[in-house]
């Protein structure tokens, strides 16, 4: 093999970029499948109760209608842990918007019209509870929460330390229900060939989804194939199998034809998960020099009565800052609502909004610079586990960010800087996200033509995974990138981590690196001669992870924001947003910057716009479309920069990479909220920071 300049760390353009902008790239709903028909779900119009009957006569009388499906005429599925996937398996209704029937027709328009003609009668609607009420007697404290973390963790005596602390903060913060709203809606094409099922699916985890569907239908894993060559965003909502995919498989089996299912934007708000709202209380105690004596963080959130899902909201408070006393607890209220699930940086994003807002409040109570307060409380080891950090460069991020932002000489006095009819303020917050790495398999092949092919069941959801993995493979093989083809998005390539939890690149690159190294070894033993049939090598990182040394592995970052707040309207504008991150080795500078900026933009959305409004009378969201559910647009992103620290971490994987997809959102909302306080002198502890809330604070203040 030849030795070339390394391409990992460079900034090559996306390999699939031209295909995407010219329309060549195929997404789930676009595959040419002959004889396909269309499915439209019928959703429950009650919150809780039972379907008495489904009358499909009027629908079946319409032209082109093939079938009306309900709980009485579809295949029986195997019981699984996620009860949300028991689509049409029971007449019971657990939330408004649940799938209670479906229509199959020759055209999409015909299916939609027929679905409106289906008559669903219910038994008397039962009493229901849909509001996250902190006073509810049914609140519990789960033993385990998302990512397998412990629900309640404490050390020392936080209550006593808080009572004795010379300086303290005790504040409540709330975050609303949010939705991931990816550009590409959830969509599936499903078709059966005997007892073999193929799914073209909008999917962040092809192999994981194939395994889940096989379990549902009682099939061997090899009987289900998931194809997700291109995915138009997911932000967590496509990282697990959702009800629309199950509906597609059921409908295809029922009519024995390929079927196409695509969610409307409105349907997605009920059927493909959301971020739980939170009610959080943070109490901090500190000495007068700023050193924390206690951290107390309580987070209440909701789940459905179908599935117990609890986000790891308070987990960042266990790792961020040194303290001898800590009490962190998750609390859960299960309601008659759809099941929440992952949304970009689940747990960390809302949890760090509360913690980093409280840290800013503590800085003001101490009369101390907020950057310096964080530096003073830098731990030497993981405060919860006592394990050493594989690398931790939060302080470097804070200092680099402060220098780039122009933090030095900042006047901390709130509410005194004016620019015409605008108040001006700046704020800072820290970010963190764990390093998750999962076992994955990959295969590398040498062809007699001198080209190489790598196959792995990764998912490129817009992150540039294809390009990054091609860089890794090219370096390991010692050839230019244009001689390597990386194939992703197919479950048949074998077990692989999902594109979520910022684990994709760190997991997949390890497997790709290992497979390519094995192939190079085989080639060297053959003096570089490739046999006519080609040569291949396969790798599995399960054994490598089994002997992984014990470290606390995290990415860190610091975000700085400058805002303007209009004195008349209360409008908040983020004039500047700057982030500096420490995420191991950056594989592709171009796509990494894109990921950081994307996360920070979603953080602006979280801070200023996003909130699903629940009508408790109907148990449903009233703004379940992009006309009423606001997200950041171009005009909201006025000045944004992303930078990173050159961080070498030898305790990660052969490439030295950490995940970058989620750390960018984590501190953004708190940095903006802290800047709003600096501008106005009034704390905004409830997201989003709307102009109505700002005006109310300025009126009453």
XYZ file of C-alpha atoms in Angstrom:
701
model
C 0.000 0.000 0.000
C 1.150 3.531 -0.716
C 1.547 6.270 1.868
C -0.417 9.470 1.220
C -1.143 12.626 3.134
C -3.862 11.945 5.678
C -7.358 13.186 4.808
C -8.857 12.795 8.289
C -8.920 16.285 9.727
C -9.332 17.909 6.330
C -12.467 19.497 4.889
C -13.510 17.619 1.745
C -16.990 18.350 0.418
C -19.813 15.895 0.945
C -19.565 12.916 -1.359
C -23.331 12.825 -1.888
C -23.746 16.608 -2.124
C -24.307 16.782 -5.879
C -26.805 13.897 -5.742
C -28.821 15.751 -3.128
C -28.978 19.109 -4.850
C -29.805 17.538 -8.233
C -32.478 15.196 -6.892
C -30.599 11.984 -7.657
C -30.446 10.958 -3.993
C -33.445 8.823 -3.084
C -35.264 9.159 0.198
C -37.575 6.544 1.665
C -40.755 7.582 -0.127
C -39.080 7.950 -3.520
C -38.035 4.413 -4.417
C -39.700 3.112 -7.594
C -41.719 0.155 -6.343
C -44.190 -1.235 -8.906
C -47.859 -1.751 -8.066
C -47.608 0.279 -4.846
C -50.715 1.468 -3.017
C -51.162 4.093 -0.315
C -52.064 4.002 3.354
C -53.700 6.754 5.387
C -54.156 6.354 9.148
C -57.368 7.104 10.991
C -56.527 8.697 14.324
C -58.417 8.633 17.580
C -60.610 11.639 18.363
C -60.809 10.768 22.053
C -58.063 10.786 24.654
C -58.801 7.637 26.585
C -61.336 4.869 26.101
C -62.146 2.042 23.743
C -63.224 1.692 20.130
C -66.647 0.090 19.984
C -66.799 -0.296 16.204
C -65.146 0.742 12.960
C -67.527 1.162 10.017
C -65.624 1.251 6.755
C -68.565 0.786 4.399
C -68.627 4.358 3.143
C -64.884 4.318 2.603
C -64.932 0.999 0.752
C -67.609 2.352 -1.567
C -65.267 5.031 -2.861
C -63.323 4.392 -6.088
C -59.916 2.780 -5.687
C -60.264 1.859 -2.021
C -58.784 -1.574 -1.347
C -59.169 -2.139 2.390
C -60.079 -0.623 5.731
C -57.887 -1.993 8.498
C -58.655 -2.053 12.210
C -57.831 -4.070 15.299
C -60.041 -6.919 14.138
C -58.505 -7.688 10.750
C -54.738 -7.192 10.873
C -51.938 -9.614 11.728
C -51.217 -10.279 15.387
C -47.887 -8.944 16.539
C -45.611 -10.342 19.230
C -45.586 -8.453 22.539
C -42.597 -6.125 22.879
C -41.394 -3.734 25.546
C -42.447 -0.655 23.561
C -46.251 -0.803 23.691
C -46.439 2.130 21.243
C -45.580 -0.395 18.526
C -48.664 -2.552 19.150
C -50.404 -0.811 16.253
C -54.037 -1.910 15.774
C -53.539 -4.775 18.224
C -56.264 -3.632 20.588
C -59.413 -1.539 20.645
C -58.042 0.421 23.605
C -57.213 4.099 23.099
C -54.341 5.519 25.143
C -54.124 9.067 23.730
C -55.704 11.411 21.203
C -54.211 10.857 17.766
C -53.435 7.161 18.249
C -53.925 5.023 15.134
C -57.317 3.270 15.438
C -57.836 2.307 11.775
C -56.278 2.812 8.350
C -57.335 2.918 4.732
C -55.475 1.409 1.778
C -56.228 2.834 -1.665
C -54.758 3.077 -5.142
C -53.943 6.760 -4.760
C -52.779 8.953 -1.923
C -55.699 11.328 -2.416
C -58.130 8.430 -2.449
C -56.718 7.015 0.785
C -57.006 10.389 2.492
C -60.589 10.925 1.321
C -61.581 7.415 2.363
C -59.983 7.788 5.794
C -62.248 10.777 6.420
C -65.249 8.577 5.522
C -64.422 5.858 8.072
C -66.790 6.010 11.031
C -65.270 5.141 14.390
C -67.593 4.796 17.357
C -66.239 4.743 20.893
C -67.478 3.594 24.215
C -67.979 6.485 26.613
C -64.721 8.413 26.920
C -62.970 7.719 30.186
C -61.557 10.357 32.489
C -58.109 11.406 31.467
C -55.094 13.346 32.706
C -52.881 15.196 30.232
C -51.325 18.079 32.186
C -47.895 17.816 33.824
C -48.992 18.842 37.319
C -46.206 19.137 39.929
C -48.823 18.576 42.631
C -50.090 15.260 41.286
C -50.112 12.414 43.848
C -49.126 9.956 41.097
C -45.584 11.288 40.610
C -42.937 8.583 40.960
C -39.146 8.453 41.065
C -37.903 5.883 38.520
C -34.972 3.702 39.474
C -33.516 3.874 35.971
C -33.779 6.552 33.301
C -32.757 6.889 29.658
C -29.294 5.596 28.689
C -29.441 3.170 31.625
C -28.542 5.863 34.150
C -29.565 5.796 37.807
C -32.657 7.838 38.596
C -31.535 9.306 41.926
C -27.896 9.896 42.860
C -26.576 11.637 45.954
C -23.353 11.988 47.887
C -22.555 13.933 51.021
C -25.380 15.835 52.726
C -26.755 18.371 50.269
C -29.548 19.654 52.523
C -27.217 20.495 55.397
C -24.643 22.026 53.080
C -27.268 24.214 51.429
C -28.504 25.423 54.805
C -24.961 26.311 55.862
C -23.785 27.865 52.599
C -22.873 31.581 52.809
C -24.302 32.151 49.323
C -27.040 30.213 47.610
C -29.490 30.005 44.718
C -32.890 28.302 44.765
C -34.835 28.655 41.523
C -37.376 26.821 39.371
C -37.083 26.481 35.597
C -39.431 25.047 32.990
C -39.014 23.821 29.445
C -42.006 23.087 27.186
C -42.953 20.178 24.996
C -40.869 20.331 21.828
C -40.892 18.413 18.556
C -37.957 17.469 16.350
C -39.761 18.394 13.071
C -37.173 16.986 10.625
C -37.391 18.272 7.076
C -38.208 14.807 5.717
C -41.388 13.455 7.319
C -41.487 9.902 8.616
C -42.119 7.719 5.586
C -42.003 4.032 4.695
C -42.452 1.802 1.682
C -43.113 -1.800 2.743
C -43.455 -4.960 0.697
C -43.485 -8.645 1.461
C -42.070 -11.482 -0.626
C -43.410 -14.540 1.120
C -42.194 -14.200 4.707
C -39.461 -11.718 3.816
C -40.126 -8.038 4.450
C -38.336 -5.076 2.880
C -38.750 -1.561 4.242
C -37.541 1.615 2.592
C -37.625 3.690 5.734
C -36.747 7.169 6.973
C -34.467 5.728 9.594
C -31.548 6.632 11.856
C -30.859 2.992 12.731
C -31.397 0.513 9.870
C -30.057 -2.570 11.631
C -31.743 -1.736 14.943
C -35.060 -1.168 13.157
C -34.817 -4.411 11.211
C -34.238 -6.279 14.458
C -37.204 -4.588 16.150
C -39.578 -5.276 13.238
C -38.447 -8.902 13.038
C -39.229 -9.318 16.725
C -42.664 -7.750 16.304
C -43.633 -10.049 13.458
C -41.977 -13.152 14.894
C -39.476 -13.407 12.047
C -35.774 -14.224 11.989
C -33.626 -11.108 11.757
C -32.482 -12.110 8.282
C -36.085 -11.933 7.036
C -36.333 -8.153 7.446
C -34.332 -5.711 5.369
C -34.318 -1.967 6.056
C -32.998 0.438 3.421
C -32.244 4.048 4.373
C -29.757 5.306 1.801
C -30.554 8.977 2.470
C -32.408 10.443 5.442
C -33.607 14.027 5.625
C -32.915 14.703 9.272
C -34.191 12.982 12.361
C -32.856 14.644 15.537
C -33.754 11.483 17.468
C -37.273 10.971 16.166
C -36.118 8.369 13.613
C -33.670 6.613 15.944
C -36.220 3.989 16.984
C -39.075 2.239 15.209
C -42.234 4.327 15.309
C -45.922 3.384 14.743
C -46.083 4.541 11.070
C -43.434 1.986 10.080
C -45.341 -0.791 11.811
C -48.548 0.346 10.100
C -46.843 0.099 6.708
C -45.678 -3.472 7.376
C -49.139 -4.504 8.633
C -50.912 -2.951 5.661
C -48.544 -4.522 3.122
C -49.166 -7.928 4.651
C -52.922 -7.376 4.685
C -53.288 -6.417 1.012
C -50.291 -8.406 -0.303
C -49.009 -5.431 -2.238
C -46.308 -2.852 -1.653
C -47.640 0.085 0.355
C -46.448 3.642 0.911
C -46.954 5.579 4.129
C -45.876 9.194 4.638
C -46.842 11.235 7.668
C -48.226 14.718 7.281
C -46.648 17.336 9.505
C -49.774 17.315 11.693
C -49.763 13.526 12.086
C -46.111 13.552 13.130
C -46.840 15.596 16.240
C -48.825 12.671 17.695
C -47.170 9.612 16.187
C -43.385 10.007 16.158
C -42.445 11.221 19.665
C -41.483 14.589 21.145
C -39.318 16.084 23.890
C -40.980 15.898 27.280
C -41.727 19.143 29.105
C -39.818 19.603 32.353
C -40.319 21.356 35.670
C -36.933 21.698 37.361
C -35.661 23.061 40.632
C -31.981 23.832 41.107
C -30.411 24.755 44.434
C -26.761 25.735 44.645
C -24.686 26.491 47.711
C -21.276 28.145 47.566
C -18.519 29.675 49.607
C -17.854 33.362 49.065
C -14.912 32.497 46.801
C -17.383 30.745 44.470
C -16.533 27.144 45.297
C -19.657 25.010 45.290
C -20.572 23.290 48.539
C -23.762 21.666 47.261
C -25.691 20.950 44.059
C -29.356 19.953 44.283
C -31.244 19.289 41.045
C -34.789 17.914 40.756
C -36.525 17.370 37.395
C -40.157 16.420 36.820
C -41.201 15.211 33.379
C -43.930 13.191 31.717
C -44.391 9.944 29.876
C -47.335 7.999 28.532
C -49.227 5.236 30.265
C -48.054 2.902 27.510
C -44.315 3.300 28.072
C -42.221 4.537 30.988
C -39.671 6.829 29.406
C -37.643 9.166 31.615
C -35.018 11.510 30.220
C -31.692 11.811 32.029
C -32.367 15.501 32.709
C -30.349 15.953 35.899
C -27.397 13.794 34.804
C -25.226 16.752 33.667
C -25.344 18.150 37.193
C -23.493 15.042 38.343
C -20.481 15.638 36.116
C -20.122 19.348 35.426
C -18.705 20.878 38.592
C -16.807 19.806 41.685
C -18.925 19.641 44.822
C -18.678 17.603 48.049
C -22.469 17.363 48.363
C -24.985 16.522 45.679
C -28.580 15.403 45.350
C -30.020 14.778 41.871
C -33.395 13.143 41.277
C -35.663 12.420 38.336
C -39.409 12.373 38.864
C -42.048 11.165 36.429
C -45.763 11.596 35.878
C -47.366 9.164 33.449
C -50.246 10.702 31.551
C -52.779 9.924 28.826
C -50.479 11.324 26.137
C -48.242 9.969 23.359
C -44.889 8.657 24.523
C -42.048 11.184 24.519
C -38.656 10.017 23.374
C -35.322 11.234 22.097
C -34.845 14.695 20.683
C -31.419 16.175 20.026
C -29.434 15.906 23.290
C -32.275 14.374 25.308
C -31.906 15.207 28.987
C -28.772 17.286 28.591
C -30.471 20.084 26.615
C -33.250 20.894 29.135
C -31.156 19.903 32.158
C -28.263 22.174 31.277
C -30.630 25.075 30.633
C -31.600 24.884 34.304
C -28.115 24.221 35.702
C -26.335 26.848 33.617
C -29.023 29.443 34.317
C -28.621 28.749 38.037
C -24.840 29.058 37.736
C -25.334 32.502 36.206
C -27.646 33.464 39.059
C -25.016 32.276 41.523
C -22.352 34.370 39.783
C -24.470 37.480 40.266
C -25.199 36.590 43.887
C -21.439 36.295 44.447
C -20.513 39.357 42.413
C -18.247 37.062 40.390
C -17.567 36.731 36.672
C -19.662 33.825 35.283
C -16.697 32.428 33.320
C -14.460 32.513 36.369
C -17.125 30.826 38.517
C -17.136 27.858 36.174
C -13.343 27.683 36.098
C -13.126 27.779 39.895
C -15.394 24.737 40.089
C -13.502 22.610 37.588
C -13.271 19.023 38.948
C -10.091 16.946 38.828
C -12.108 13.750 38.273
C -15.713 12.806 37.557
C -17.595 14.028 40.668
C -20.108 11.169 40.525
C -17.979 8.123 39.687
C -14.536 9.304 40.751
C -13.194 8.045 37.420
C -10.568 10.097 35.598
C -11.731 11.955 32.519
C -10.298 10.601 29.285
C -9.993 14.282 28.387
C -11.700 17.376 29.709
C -11.090 20.744 28.123
C -14.027 22.791 29.376
C -11.727 25.419 30.846
C -9.869 25.709 27.543
C -13.200 26.184 25.744
C -14.283 28.878 28.195
C -11.023 30.762 27.866
C -10.824 30.439 24.100
C -14.463 31.460 23.751
C -14.052 34.441 26.047
C -11.064 35.644 24.015
C -12.814 35.234 20.673
C -16.046 36.789 21.922
C -14.410 39.774 23.588
C -15.610 38.928 27.102
C -12.770 40.733 28.885
C -13.827 44.000 30.455
C -17.520 43.114 30.332
C -19.595 45.295 32.646
C -21.705 42.789 34.641
C -24.334 45.384 35.592
C -27.678 44.288 34.111
C -30.059 46.534 32.231
C -27.775 49.493 31.512
C -26.641 49.161 27.854
C -28.887 50.711 25.231
C -28.698 50.919 21.453
C -31.595 53.151 20.472
C -34.748 51.369 21.630
C -32.843 48.137 22.268
C -31.245 46.841 25.455
C -28.007 44.919 24.924
C -26.627 42.029 26.986
C -24.202 39.137 26.865
C -24.231 35.710 28.505
C -22.278 32.495 28.742
C -23.028 28.841 29.450
C -21.149 25.557 29.404
C -22.038 22.491 27.359
C -21.438 18.789 27.798
C -22.497 15.526 26.218
C -21.385 11.960 27.040
C -19.275 9.877 24.694
C -21.391 6.904 23.727
C -19.800 4.178 21.615
C -21.579 0.974 20.618
C -20.312 -2.222 19.051
C -20.514 -2.194 15.262
C -19.505 -4.362 12.344
C -18.055 -3.313 8.999
C -16.667 -5.011 5.914
C -13.937 -3.789 3.568
C -13.334 -5.181 0.067
C -10.511 -4.780 -2.435
C -11.440 -5.102 -6.095
C -9.091 -6.175 -8.894
C -9.648 -2.751 -10.499
C -7.776 -1.103 -7.633
C -10.917 0.274 -6.023
C -12.131 -0.420 -2.484
C -15.624 -0.796 -1.065
C -16.611 -0.442 2.588
C -20.026 -1.526 3.862
C -21.539 -0.599 7.226
C -25.148 -0.203 8.405
C -24.602 3.411 9.358
C -27.179 6.093 8.606
C -26.302 9.415 7.029
C -29.051 11.700 8.284
C -27.482 14.806 6.833
C -24.382 14.788 9.025
C -21.907 13.855 6.309
C -21.292 10.364 7.702
C -20.504 8.932 4.265
C -17.779 11.488 3.739
C -16.243 11.119 7.199
C -16.157 7.328 6.935
C -14.628 7.554 3.469
C -11.870 9.718 4.942
C -11.225 7.150 7.674
C -11.179 4.284 5.182
C -8.905 6.109 2.737
C -6.341 6.848 5.457
C -6.337 3.264 6.712
C -6.046 1.871 3.176
C -3.439 4.419 2.128
C -5.288 5.456 -1.021
C -7.034 8.636 -2.240
C -10.667 9.111 -1.273
C -11.830 8.744 -4.866
C -10.750 5.105 -4.848
C -13.036 4.272 -1.912
C -16.788 3.772 -1.992
C -18.536 3.639 1.376
C -21.993 2.070 1.350
C -24.301 2.819 4.265
C -27.979 2.689 5.135
C -28.631 -1.044 4.707
C -29.477 -3.365 7.594
C -28.056 -6.320 5.636
C -24.582 -4.927 6.263
C -24.859 -6.208 9.833
C -25.062 -4.873 13.386
C -24.147 -1.212 13.747
C -24.810 1.630 16.125
C -27.618 4.064 15.450
C -27.136 7.633 14.284
C -28.090 9.095 17.635
C -26.655 9.849 21.043
C -23.695 11.337 19.165
C -22.419 7.759 18.907
C -22.515 7.247 15.160
C -19.106 8.382 13.960
C -17.242 7.222 17.071
C -18.761 3.740 16.730
C -18.719 3.331 12.953
C -15.240 4.762 12.407
C -13.821 2.213 14.821
C -15.376 -0.661 12.877
C -14.358 0.799 9.512
C -10.807 1.387 10.728
C -10.538 -2.160 12.044
C -11.934 -3.730 8.854
C -9.626 -1.695 6.626
C -6.585 -2.550 8.732
C -7.458 -6.236 8.469
C -7.792 -5.893 4.708
C -4.443 -4.118 4.438
C -2.826 -6.930 6.426
C -4.284 -9.518 4.045
C -3.098 -7.528 1.050
C 0.396 -7.169 2.487
C 0.570 -10.913 2.967
C -0.348 -11.256 -0.723
C 2.196 -8.627 -1.767
C -0.672 -6.367 -2.740
C -2.110 -8.754 -5.338
C -5.915 -8.843 -5.389
C -7.349 -12.145 -6.655
C -9.853 -12.014 -9.547
C -12.773 -12.587 -7.177
C -11.637 -9.744 -4.937
C -10.608 -9.803 -1.313
C -12.563 -8.890 1.798
C -12.217 -8.516 5.544
C -14.848 -8.085 8.201
C -14.518 -6.514 11.653
C -16.570 -6.398 14.833
C -15.710 -4.043 17.700
C -17.685 -5.891 20.390
C -14.576 -7.500 21.880
C -12.682 -4.202 21.796
C -15.421 -2.450 23.741
C -15.588 -5.299 26.245
C -12.036 -4.467 27.372
C -12.417 -0.683 27.082
C -10.636 1.001 29.970
C -12.864 2.725 32.496
C -12.860 6.489 32.041
C -15.399 9.253 32.225
C -15.750 10.239 28.565
C -17.481 13.475 27.569
C -17.433 16.270 25.050
C -17.453 19.810 26.412
C -18.054 23.277 25.090
C -18.771 26.885 25.934
C -21.317 29.172 24.303
C -21.338 32.958 24.367
C -24.343 35.015 23.286
C -25.054 38.662 22.659
C -28.706 39.687 22.516
C -30.754 42.793 21.928
C -34.136 43.212 23.614
C -36.593 45.740 22.234
C -37.890 48.145 24.891
C -41.264 48.488 23.185
C -42.131 45.021 21.879
C -40.023 42.772 24.121
C -38.598 41.047 21.060
C -35.289 39.233 21.636
C -32.701 39.106 18.870
C -29.595 36.967 19.135
C -27.048 39.233 17.499
C -24.044 36.971 18.072
C -23.664 33.365 19.109
C -20.210 31.841 19.467
C -19.353 28.300 20.498
C -16.037 26.628 21.238
C -15.991 22.853 21.652
C -13.667 20.042 22.703
C -14.760 16.864 20.941
C -11.675 14.794 20.351
C -10.293 14.614 16.837
C -12.381 16.369 14.201
C -12.621 14.079 11.171
C -14.071 16.585 8.693
C -13.795 20.272 9.515
C -16.486 21.245 7.021
C -19.196 18.859 8.192
C -18.221 19.282 11.851
C -18.743 23.022 11.632
C -22.106 22.350 10.006
C -23.103 20.096 12.911
C -22.047 22.612 15.541
C -23.912 25.410 13.785
C -26.973 23.195 13.379
C -27.045 22.370 17.069
C -26.585 26.002 18.040
C -29.363 27.069 15.673
C -31.683 24.527 17.293
C -30.599 26.041 20.613
C -31.769 29.465 19.409
C -35.068 27.816 18.483
C -35.279 26.222 21.922
C -34.548 29.514 23.651
C -36.886 31.797 21.730
C -39.488 29.884 19.733
C -40.312 26.234 20.255
C -43.294 25.223 22.382
C -46.182 22.881 21.762
C -49.341 24.270 23.368
C -51.598 21.656 24.934
C -55.362 22.158 25.159
C -56.272 20.203 28.314
C -59.919 19.992 27.241
C -59.025 17.900 24.192
C -55.715 16.397 25.242
C -54.024 17.493 22.051
C -51.588 20.106 20.783
C -53.308 23.076 19.184
C -50.284 24.217 17.166
C -49.379 20.926 15.508
C -48.011 22.364 12.285
C -45.199 24.654 11.207
C -47.558 27.627 11.012
C -48.096 27.547 14.771
C -45.035 25.658 15.986
C -42.242 28.140 15.400
C -38.634 27.240 14.698
C -35.658 29.474 14.033
C -35.496 30.869 10.505
C -32.667 32.622 8.647
C -33.558 35.997 10.149
C -33.109 34.565 13.655
C -29.518 33.503 12.964
C -27.858 36.879 12.638
C -24.267 36.048 13.559
C -23.049 32.585 14.497
C -19.574 31.053 14.836
C -18.315 27.598 15.763
C -14.737 26.781 16.750
C -13.040 23.844 18.432
C -10.025 22.932 20.510
C -7.420 20.587 19.061
C -8.020 17.776 21.536
C -6.135 14.493 21.543
C -7.827 11.724 23.491
C -6.116 8.328 23.312
C -8.841 6.569 25.325
C -11.606 6.704 22.737
C -11.135 4.731 19.520
C -8.467 4.379 16.818
C -9.618 7.609 15.172
C -9.780 9.582 18.423
C -13.234 10.993 17.658
C -16.041 11.987 19.989
C -19.592 12.747 18.912
C -20.413 16.297 17.878
C -24.062 16.217 16.799
C -25.607 17.183 20.120
C -23.153 19.142 22.256
C -23.854 22.273 20.189
C -27.448 22.625 21.373
C -26.820 21.910 25.042
C -25.673 25.254 26.432
C -27.177 27.585 23.865
C -30.545 28.290 25.498
C -28.955 29.088 28.849
C -26.385 31.400 27.256
C -29.206 33.307 25.562
C -31.339 33.429 28.714
C -28.353 34.680 30.695
C -27.749 37.361 28.060
C -31.404 38.437 28.271
C -30.978 38.936 32.022
C -27.817 40.941 31.441
C -29.704 43.096 28.926
C -32.898 43.662 30.944
C -32.186 42.856 34.586
C -35.046 40.337 34.619
C -34.608 36.562 34.780
C -36.332 34.374 32.217
C -36.602 30.925 33.798
C -39.298 29.568 31.495
C -38.689 28.650 27.873
C -39.275 29.867 25.277
C -38.407 33.490 25.994
C -41.324 35.058 24.137
C -41.891 38.769 23.738
C -45.000 38.434 25.945
C -42.892 37.055 28.795
C -40.252 39.726 28.353
C -42.818 42.536 28.284
C -44.574 41.152 31.361
C -41.260 41.030 33.254
C -40.376 44.575 32.297
C -43.858 45.849 33.237
C -43.962 44.200 36.651
C -40.287 44.830 37.398
